[in-house]
PDB file of C-alpha atoms in Angstrom:
ATOM      1  CA  MET A   1     101.783 132.036 103.428  1.00  0.00           C
ATOM      2  CA  PRO A   2     102.371 128.466 101.973  1.00  0.00           C
ATOM      3  CA  ALA A   3     102.232 125.688 104.459  1.00  0.00           C
ATOM      4  CA  ALA A   4     105.500 124.206 105.660  1.00  0.00           C
ATOM      5  CA  GLN A   5     106.728 121.162 103.795  1.00  0.00           C
ATOM      6  CA  PRO A   6     106.167 117.935 105.579  1.00  0.00           C
ATOM      7  CA  ALA A   7     109.030 115.832 106.654  1.00  0.00           C
ATOM      8  CA  PRO A   8     110.066 113.003 104.252  1.00  0.00           C
ATOM      9  CA  VAL A   9     107.740 109.940 104.552  1.00  0.00           C
ATOM     10  CA  ALA A  10     109.524 107.037 106.187  1.00  0.00           C
ATOM     11  CA  ASN A  11     107.142 104.454 104.662  1.00  0.00           C
ATOM     12  CA  ARG A  12     108.308 103.431 101.152  1.00  0.00           C
ATOM     13  CA  LEU A  13     104.871 102.901  99.899  1.00  0.00           C
ATOM     14  CA  LEU A  14     103.544 106.288 100.685  1.00  0.00           C
ATOM     15  CA  ALA A  15     106.829 107.900  99.663  1.00  0.00           C
ATOM     16  CA  ALA A  16     106.169 106.443  96.123  1.00  0.00           C
ATOM     17  CA  LEU A  17     102.908 108.353  95.767  1.00  0.00           C
ATOM     18  CA  PRO A  18     102.680 111.627  93.670  1.00  0.00           C
ATOM     19  CA  ARG A  19     103.189 114.542  95.894  1.00  0.00           C
ATOM     20  CA  SER A  20      99.596 115.764  95.698  1.00  0.00           C
ATOM     21  CA  ASP A  21      98.139 112.375  96.388  1.00  0.00           C
ATOM     22  CA  ARG A  22     100.616 111.764  99.118  1.00  0.00           C
ATOM     23  CA  GLY A  23      99.788 115.123 100.851  1.00  0.00           C
ATOM     24  CA  ARG A  24      96.060 114.463 100.860  1.00  0.00           C
ATOM     25  CA  PHE A  25      96.627 110.858 102.156  1.00  0.00           C
ATOM     26  CA  LEU A  26      98.899 111.927 105.002  1.00  0.00           C
ATOM     27  CA  ALA A  27      96.394 114.552 106.115  1.00  0.00           C
ATOM     28  CA  ASN A  28      94.047 111.708 107.014  1.00  0.00           C
ATOM     29  CA  CYS A  29      96.651 109.683 108.771  1.00  0.00           C
ATOM     30  CA  GLU A  30      97.532 109.751 112.467  1.00  0.00           C
ATOM     31  CA  PRO A  31     100.949 108.919 113.890  1.00  0.00           C
ATOM     32  CA  VAL A  32     100.843 106.125 116.434  1.00  0.00           C
ATOM     33  CA  GLU A  33     103.354 104.188 118.546  1.00  0.00           C
ATOM     34  CA  LEU A  34     103.006 100.459 118.152  1.00  0.00           C
ATOM     35  CA  GLY A  35     103.948  98.353 121.201  1.00  0.00           C
ATOM     36  CA  PHE A  36     105.658  94.971 121.171  1.00  0.00           C
ATOM     37  CA  ALA A  37     103.243  92.086 121.006  1.00  0.00           C
ATOM     38  CA  GLU A  38     100.379  94.446 120.343  1.00  0.00           C
ATOM     39  CA  VAL A  39      97.616  92.678 118.264  1.00  0.00           C
ATOM     40  CA  LEU A  40      96.520  94.833 115.363  1.00  0.00           C
ATOM     41  CA  ALA A  41      94.265  92.393 113.576  1.00  0.00           C
ATOM     42  CA  GLU A  42      92.495  89.081 114.148  1.00  0.00           C
ATOM     43  CA  ALA A  43      91.849  86.651 111.331  1.00  0.00           C
ATOM     44  CA  GLY A  44      88.223  86.715 110.360  1.00  0.00           C
ATOM     45  CA  GLU A  45      87.496  90.064 112.163  1.00  0.00           C
ATOM     46  CA  ARG A  46      86.601  93.378 110.602  1.00  0.00           C
ATOM     47  CA  ILE A  47      89.409  95.654 109.652  1.00  0.00           C
ATOM     48  CA  ARG A  48      89.134  98.906 111.573  1.00  0.00           C
ATOM     49  CA  HIS A  49      92.359 100.514 110.580  1.00  0.00           C
ATOM     50  CA  VAL A  50      95.197 100.292 108.135  1.00  0.00           C
ATOM     51  CA  TYR A  51      98.826 100.696 109.216  1.00  0.00           C
ATOM     52  CA  PHE A  52     101.865 102.009 107.422  1.00  0.00           C
ATOM     53  CA  PRO A  53     104.919 101.115 109.538  1.00  0.00           C
ATOM     54  CA  THR A  54     107.759 103.762 109.531  1.00  0.00           C
ATOM     55  CA  ALA A  55     110.167 102.363 112.114  1.00  0.00           C
ATOM     56  CA  SER A  56     108.260  99.367 113.354  1.00  0.00           C
ATOM     57  CA  PHE A  57     107.284  95.976 111.890  1.00  0.00           C
ATOM     58  CA  ILE A  58     104.436  93.543 112.092  1.00  0.00           C
ATOM     59  CA  SER A  59     104.281  89.764 112.030  1.00  0.00           C
ATOM     60  CA  LEU A  60     101.528  88.064 110.005  1.00  0.00           C
ATOM     61  CA  THR A  61     100.453  84.727 111.313  1.00  0.00           C
ATOM     62  CA  THR A  62      97.906  82.138 110.312  1.00  0.00           C
ATOM     63  CA  PRO A  63      96.387  79.584 112.792  1.00  0.00           C
ATOM     64  CA  VAL A  64      97.053  75.846 112.241  1.00  0.00           C
ATOM     65  CA  ASP A  65      94.533  73.311 113.533  1.00  0.00           C
ATOM     66  CA  GLY A  66      92.913  75.882 115.836  1.00  0.00           C
ATOM     67  CA  GLY A  67      96.045  75.895 118.040  1.00  0.00           C
ATOM     68  CA  ALA A  68      99.481  76.678 116.893  1.00  0.00           C
ATOM     69  CA  SER A  69     100.290  79.469 114.450  1.00  0.00           C
ATOM     70  CA  LEU A  70     102.808  79.990 111.703  1.00  0.00           C
ATOM     71  CA  GLU A  71     104.296  83.210 110.545  1.00  0.00           C
ATOM     72  CA  VAL A  72     103.621  83.825 106.830  1.00  0.00           C
ATOM     73  CA  GLY A  73     104.744  87.382 106.497  1.00  0.00           C
ATOM     74  CA  LEU A  74     106.491  90.488 107.824  1.00  0.00           C
ATOM     75  CA  VAL A  75     105.458  94.051 107.192  1.00  0.00           C
ATOM     76  CA  GLY A  76     107.763  96.852 107.727  1.00  0.00           C
ATOM     77  CA  ASP A  77     108.339 100.328 106.086  1.00  0.00           C
ATOM     78  CA  GLU A  78     108.136  98.593 102.689  1.00  0.00           C
ATOM     79  CA  GLY A  79     104.462  97.824 103.044  1.00  0.00           C
ATOM     80  CA  MET A  80     101.176  98.178 104.849  1.00  0.00           C
ATOM     81  CA  LEU A  81      98.727  96.204 106.855  1.00  0.00           C
ATOM     82  CA  GLY A  82      95.107  96.048 105.627  1.00  0.00           C
ATOM     83  CA  ILE A  83      95.696  95.505 101.930  1.00  0.00           C
ATOM     84  CA  SER A  84      92.665  93.275 101.594  1.00  0.00           C
ATOM     85  CA  LEU A  85      90.491  96.474 101.671  1.00  0.00           C
ATOM     86  CA  LEU A  86      91.763  97.135  98.155  1.00  0.00           C
ATOM     87  CA  LEU A  87      89.745  94.044  97.054  1.00  0.00           C
ATOM     88  CA  GLY A  88      86.552  95.274  98.965  1.00  0.00           C
ATOM     89  CA  VAL A  89      87.132  92.663 101.639  1.00  0.00           C
ATOM     90  CA  THR A  90      86.573  94.322 105.059  1.00  0.00           C
ATOM     91  CA  VAL A  91      87.805  91.265 107.179  1.00  0.00           C
ATOM     92  CA  SER A  92      91.384  90.366 107.988  1.00  0.00           C
ATOM     93  CA  PRO A  93      92.686  87.119 106.539  1.00  0.00           C
ATOM     94  CA  LEU A  94      95.560  86.871 109.095  1.00  0.00           C
ATOM     95  CA  HIS A  95      96.533  87.634 112.659  1.00  0.00           C
ATOM     96  CA  ALA A  96      98.755  90.633 112.841  1.00  0.00           C
ATOM     97  CA  LEU A  97     101.079  91.085 115.873  1.00  0.00           C
ATOM     98  CA  VAL A  98     103.700  93.868 116.422  1.00  0.00           C
ATOM     99  CA  GLN A  99     107.113  92.203 116.420  1.00  0.00           C
ATOM    100  CA  GLY A 100     109.279  95.420 116.289  1.00  0.00           C
ATOM    101  CA  ALA A 101     107.873  98.253 118.409  1.00  0.00           C
ATOM    102  CA  GLY A 102     107.959 101.716 117.026  1.00  0.00           C
ATOM    103  CA  PRO A 103     106.169 104.410 115.094  1.00  0.00           C
ATOM    104  CA  ALA A 104     103.619 103.979 112.315  1.00  0.00           C
ATOM    105  CA  LEU A 105     100.940 105.857 110.400  1.00  0.00           C
ATOM    106  CA  ARG A 106      97.410 104.804 110.963  1.00  0.00           C
ATOM    107  CA  MET A 107      94.147 105.533 108.982  1.00  0.00           C
ATOM    108  CA  GLY A 108      90.634 104.392 109.535  1.00  0.00           C
ATOM    109  CA  ALA A 109      89.186 101.830 107.110  1.00  0.00           C
ATOM    110  CA  ALA A 110      86.482 104.119 105.840  1.00  0.00           C
ATOM    111  CA  PRO A 111      88.848 107.081 105.054  1.00  0.00           C
ATOM    112  CA  PHE A 112      91.230 104.636 103.336  1.00  0.00           C
ATOM    113  CA  ARG A 113      88.450 103.352 101.113  1.00  0.00           C
ATOM    114  CA  ARG A 114      87.609 106.887 100.224  1.00  0.00           C
ATOM    115  CA  GLU A 115      91.271 107.595  99.366  1.00  0.00           C
ATOM    116  CA  LEU A 116      91.357 104.680  97.056  1.00  0.00           C
ATOM    117  CA  GLY A 117      88.400 106.139  95.145  1.00  0.00           C
ATOM    118  CA  LEU A 118      90.007 109.534  94.901  1.00  0.00           C
ATOM    119  CA  SER A 119      93.495 108.356  93.818  1.00  0.00           C
ATOM    120  CA  PRO A 120      94.025 106.181  90.833  1.00  0.00           C
ATOM    121  CA  ALA A 121      97.828 106.348  91.578  1.00  0.00           C
ATOM    122  CA  LEU A 122      97.183 104.892  95.018  1.00  0.00           C
ATOM    123  CA  GLN A 123      95.166 102.066  93.485  1.00  0.00           C
ATOM    124  CA  ARG A 124      97.834 101.299  90.927  1.00  0.00           C
ATOM    125  CA  LEU A 125     100.646 101.386  93.585  1.00  0.00           C
ATOM    126  CA  LEU A 126      98.689  99.074  95.966  1.00  0.00           C
ATOM    127  CA  LYS A 127      97.759  96.605  93.266  1.00  0.00           C
ATOM    128  CA  ARG A 128     101.425  96.087  92.516  1.00  0.00           C
ATOM    129  CA  TYR A 129     102.073  95.708  96.329  1.00  0.00           C
ATOM    130  CA  LEU A 130      99.313  93.203  96.582  1.00  0.00           C
ATOM    131  CA  TYR A 131     100.932  91.164  93.863  1.00  0.00           C
ATOM    132  CA  VAL A 132     104.184  91.318  95.819  1.00  0.00           C
ATOM    133  CA  VAL A 133     102.395  90.085  98.899  1.00  0.00           C
ATOM    134  CA  LEU A 134     100.786  87.225  97.170  1.00  0.00           C
ATOM    135  CA  GLY A 135     104.151  86.176  95.834  1.00  0.00           C
ATOM    136  CA  GLN A 136     105.690  86.367  99.194  1.00  0.00           C
ATOM    137  CA  LEU A 137     102.968  84.276 100.746  1.00  0.00           C
ATOM    138  CA  ALA A 138     103.481  81.595  98.120  1.00  0.00           C
ATOM    139  CA  GLN A 139     107.305  81.757  98.666  1.00  0.00           C
ATOM    140  CA  THR A 140     106.905  81.311 102.403  1.00  0.00           C
ATOM    141  CA  ALA A 141     104.650  78.270 101.917  1.00  0.00           C
ATOM    142  CA  ALA A 142     107.228  76.580  99.675  1.00  0.00           C
ATOM    143  CA  CYS A 143     110.023  77.542 102.111  1.00  0.00           C
ATOM    144  CA  THR A 144     108.274  76.106 105.067  1.00  0.00           C
ATOM    145  CA  ARG A 145     107.752  72.820 103.274  1.00  0.00           C
ATOM    146  CA  PHE A 146     111.122  72.225 101.535  1.00  0.00           C
ATOM    147  CA  HIS A 147     113.862  74.101 103.379  1.00  0.00           C
ATOM    148  CA  LEU A 148     115.874  73.261 106.348  1.00  0.00           C
ATOM    149  CA  VAL A 149     115.372  75.083 109.669  1.00  0.00           C
ATOM    150  CA  GLU A 150     118.913  76.690 109.510  1.00  0.00           C
ATOM    151  CA  GLU A 151     118.093  78.069 106.016  1.00  0.00           C
ATOM    152  CA  ARG A 152     114.662  79.324 107.130  1.00  0.00           C
ATOM    153  CA  LEU A 153     116.163  80.948 110.346  1.00  0.00           C
ATOM    154  CA  SER A 154     118.775  82.729 108.262  1.00  0.00           C
ATOM    155  CA  ARG A 155     116.103  84.069 105.936  1.00  0.00           C
ATOM    156  CA  TRP A 156     113.981  85.169 108.897  1.00  0.00           C
ATOM    157  CA  LEU A 157     116.841  86.992 110.555  1.00  0.00           C
ATOM    158  CA  LEU A 158     117.723  88.745 107.236  1.00  0.00           C
ATOM    159  CA  MET A 159     113.972  89.840 106.717  1.00  0.00           C
ATOM    160  CA  THR A 160     113.904  91.151 110.323  1.00  0.00           C
ATOM    161  CA  ARG A 161     117.202  92.958 109.859  1.00  0.00           C
ATOM    162  CA  ASP A 162     115.831  94.632 106.818  1.00  0.00           C
ATOM    163  CA  ARG A 163     112.714  95.896 108.649  1.00  0.00           C
ATOM    164  CA  ALA A 164     114.462  96.765 111.839  1.00  0.00           C
ATOM    165  CA  HIS A 165     117.133  98.592 109.969  1.00  0.00           C
ATOM    166  CA  SER A 166     119.677  97.272 112.455  1.00  0.00           C
ATOM    167  CA  ASP A 167     121.980  94.318 112.820  1.00  0.00           C
ATOM    168  CA  GLN A 168     120.833  94.040 116.485  1.00  0.00           C
ATOM    169  CA  PHE A 169     117.528  93.023 117.839  1.00  0.00           C
ATOM    170  CA  HIS A 170     115.920  91.019 120.592  1.00  0.00           C
ATOM    171  CA  VAL A 171     114.030  87.766 120.023  1.00  0.00           C
ATOM    172  CA  THR A 172     113.780  84.617 122.257  1.00  0.00           C
ATOM    173  CA  HIS A 173     114.130  80.998 121.084  1.00  0.00           C
ATOM    174  CA  GLU A 174     110.492  80.511 122.158  1.00  0.00           C
ATOM    175  CA  PHE A 175     109.320  83.321 119.810  1.00  0.00           C
ATOM    176  CA  LEU A 176     111.586  82.040 116.970  1.00  0.00           C
ATOM    177  CA  ALA A 177     110.087  78.560 117.304  1.00  0.00           C
ATOM    178  CA  TYR A 178     106.608  80.048 117.230  1.00  0.00           C
ATOM    179  CA  MET A 179     107.387  82.147 114.147  1.00  0.00           C
ATOM    180  CA  LEU A 180     109.030  79.275 112.179  1.00  0.00           C
ATOM    181  CA  GLY A 181     106.523  76.558 113.344  1.00  0.00           C
ATOM    182  CA  VAL A 182     109.128  74.328 114.710  1.00  0.00           C
ATOM    183  CA  ARG A 183     110.122  72.996 118.230  1.00  0.00           C
ATOM    184  CA  ARG A 184     112.363  75.073 120.336  1.00  0.00           C
ATOM    185  CA  VAL A 185     115.166  72.503 120.202  1.00  0.00           C
ATOM    186  CA  GLY A 186     115.279  72.850 116.368  1.00  0.00           C
ATOM    187  CA  VAL A 187     115.676  76.623 116.675  1.00  0.00           C
ATOM    188  CA  THR A 188     118.388  76.215 119.315  1.00  0.00           C
ATOM    189  CA  LYS A 189     120.223  73.879 117.038  1.00  0.00           C
ATOM    190  CA  ALA A 190     120.052  76.096 114.049  1.00  0.00           C
ATOM    191  CA  ALA A 191     121.006  79.199 115.929  1.00  0.00           C
ATOM    192  CA  THR A 192     123.988  77.454 117.499  1.00  0.00           C
ATOM    193  CA  ALA A 193     125.173  76.379 114.048  1.00  0.00           C
ATOM    194  CA  LEU A 194     124.921  79.944 112.827  1.00  0.00           C
ATOM    195  CA  GLN A 195     126.769  81.246 115.897  1.00  0.00           C
ATOM    196  CA  GLN A 196     129.574  78.574 115.384  1.00  0.00           C
ATOM    197  CA  ARG A 197     130.080  79.877 111.909  1.00  0.00           C
ATOM    198  CA  LYS A 198     130.413  83.403 113.376  1.00  0.00           C
ATOM    199  CA  LEU A 199     127.429  84.587 111.270  1.00  0.00           C
ATOM    200  CA  ILE A 200     125.460  85.747 114.299  1.00  0.00           C
ATOM    201  CA  SER A 201     126.020  86.341 117.999  1.00  0.00           C
ATOM    202  CA  TYR A 202     123.089  85.250 120.293  1.00  0.00           C
ATOM    203  CA  ARG A 203     122.970  85.692 123.988  1.00  0.00           C
ATOM    204  CA  ARG A 204     119.859  85.790 126.192  1.00  0.00           C
ATOM    205  CA  GLY A 205     117.624  86.843 123.294  1.00  0.00           C
ATOM    206  CA  ASP A 206     119.908  89.518 121.928  1.00  0.00           C
ATOM    207  CA  ILE A 207     120.884  88.758 118.325  1.00  0.00           C
ATOM    208  CA  THR A 208     123.569  90.540 116.403  1.00  0.00           C
ATOM    209  CA  ILE A 209     124.188  89.765 112.795  1.00  0.00           C
ATOM    210  CA  LEU A 210     127.970  89.616 112.452  1.00  0.00           C
ATOM    211  CA  ASP A 211     128.278  88.705 108.787  1.00  0.00           C
ATOM    212  CA  ARG A 212     125.349  89.671 106.704  1.00  0.00           C
ATOM    213  CA  SER A 213     126.662  88.366 103.412  1.00  0.00           C
ATOM    214  CA  GLY A 214     127.633  85.078 105.067  1.00  0.00           C
ATOM    215  CA  LEU A 215     124.116  84.871 106.489  1.00  0.00           C
ATOM    216  CA  GLN A 216     122.530  85.487 103.078  1.00  0.00           C
ATOM    217  CA  ALA A 217     124.632  82.605 101.744  1.00  0.00           C
ATOM    218  CA  ALA A 218     123.323  80.429 104.560  1.00  0.00           C
ATOM    219  CA  ALA A 219     119.764  81.370 103.781  1.00  0.00           C
ATOM    220  CA  CYS A 220     117.554  79.612 101.225  1.00  0.00           C
ATOM    221  CA  GLY A 221     117.032  81.332  97.931  1.00  0.00           C
ATOM    222  CA  CYS A 222     113.578  82.589  99.135  1.00  0.00           C
ATOM    223  CA  TYR A 223     115.162  85.691 100.716  1.00  0.00           C
ATOM    224  CA  ALA A 224     116.740  86.853  97.451  1.00  0.00           C
ATOM    225  CA  ALA A 225     113.628  85.962  95.452  1.00  0.00           C
ATOM    226  CA  ASP A 226     111.392  88.108  97.727  1.00  0.00           C
ATOM    227  CA  LYS A 227     113.754  91.122  97.461  1.00  0.00           C
ATOM    228  CA  ALA A 228     113.951  90.723  93.665  1.00  0.00           C
ATOM    229  CA  THR A 229     110.213  90.597  93.367  1.00  0.00           C
ATOM    230  CA  TYR A 230     109.699  93.745  95.420  1.00  0.00           C
ATOM    231  CA  ALA A 231     112.407  95.629  93.593  1.00  0.00           C
ATOM    232  CA  ARG A 232     111.010  94.569  90.159  1.00  0.00           C
ATOM    233  CA  LEU A 233     107.422  95.501  90.927  1.00  0.00           C
ATOM    234  CA  MET A 234     107.812  98.452  93.309  1.00  0.00           C
ATOM    235  CA  GLY A 235     111.192  99.987  92.139  1.00  0.00           C
TER     236      GLY A 235
END
């Protein structure tokens, strides 16, 4: 009797694989539940697992002067954590922290490298994704240097909304300041301005996006540029 068909894959990268490659890959994955603030990788340490979020998302940060950190990327169901293994590099370049709790698929680093050798389709797909990641990192660097806090906060809220698949999520001013690399007072001022324009509602860490198109207009062009790059390369 033929095996039952698996449920649709919620991770967009894996869903893009040919069916035979995808089935073999998924057989080596295990479903896990990621907890809020769980550390999945440390910069400079060996990568033990790769993660493919399905209904969770991960913040990528880099240390600054050995103390503070700055967020340089978000990984949700559009991507994966551990892409440097594609280059044969077995240590993580960034700190990875779960920002949105929820399910993901996990695979050990060694099985993942074996899958890369077995599937040219997987290699092609992840090479395109790596190009997207590099572009996003460069975009974030420029955004942090040249754009106002209000614009950057709008971009961050939209990126989080896309990965949370919800207009409502919880995040504190302290966490936002940490992610954006600014003082808390700067985040408070920017969030208040967005709230006065009725783009968001913010109360005790609970954020609701009230006007997505208005928030996109308030964001810098980096948000649209990131989405356009992903759509062009990944389809």
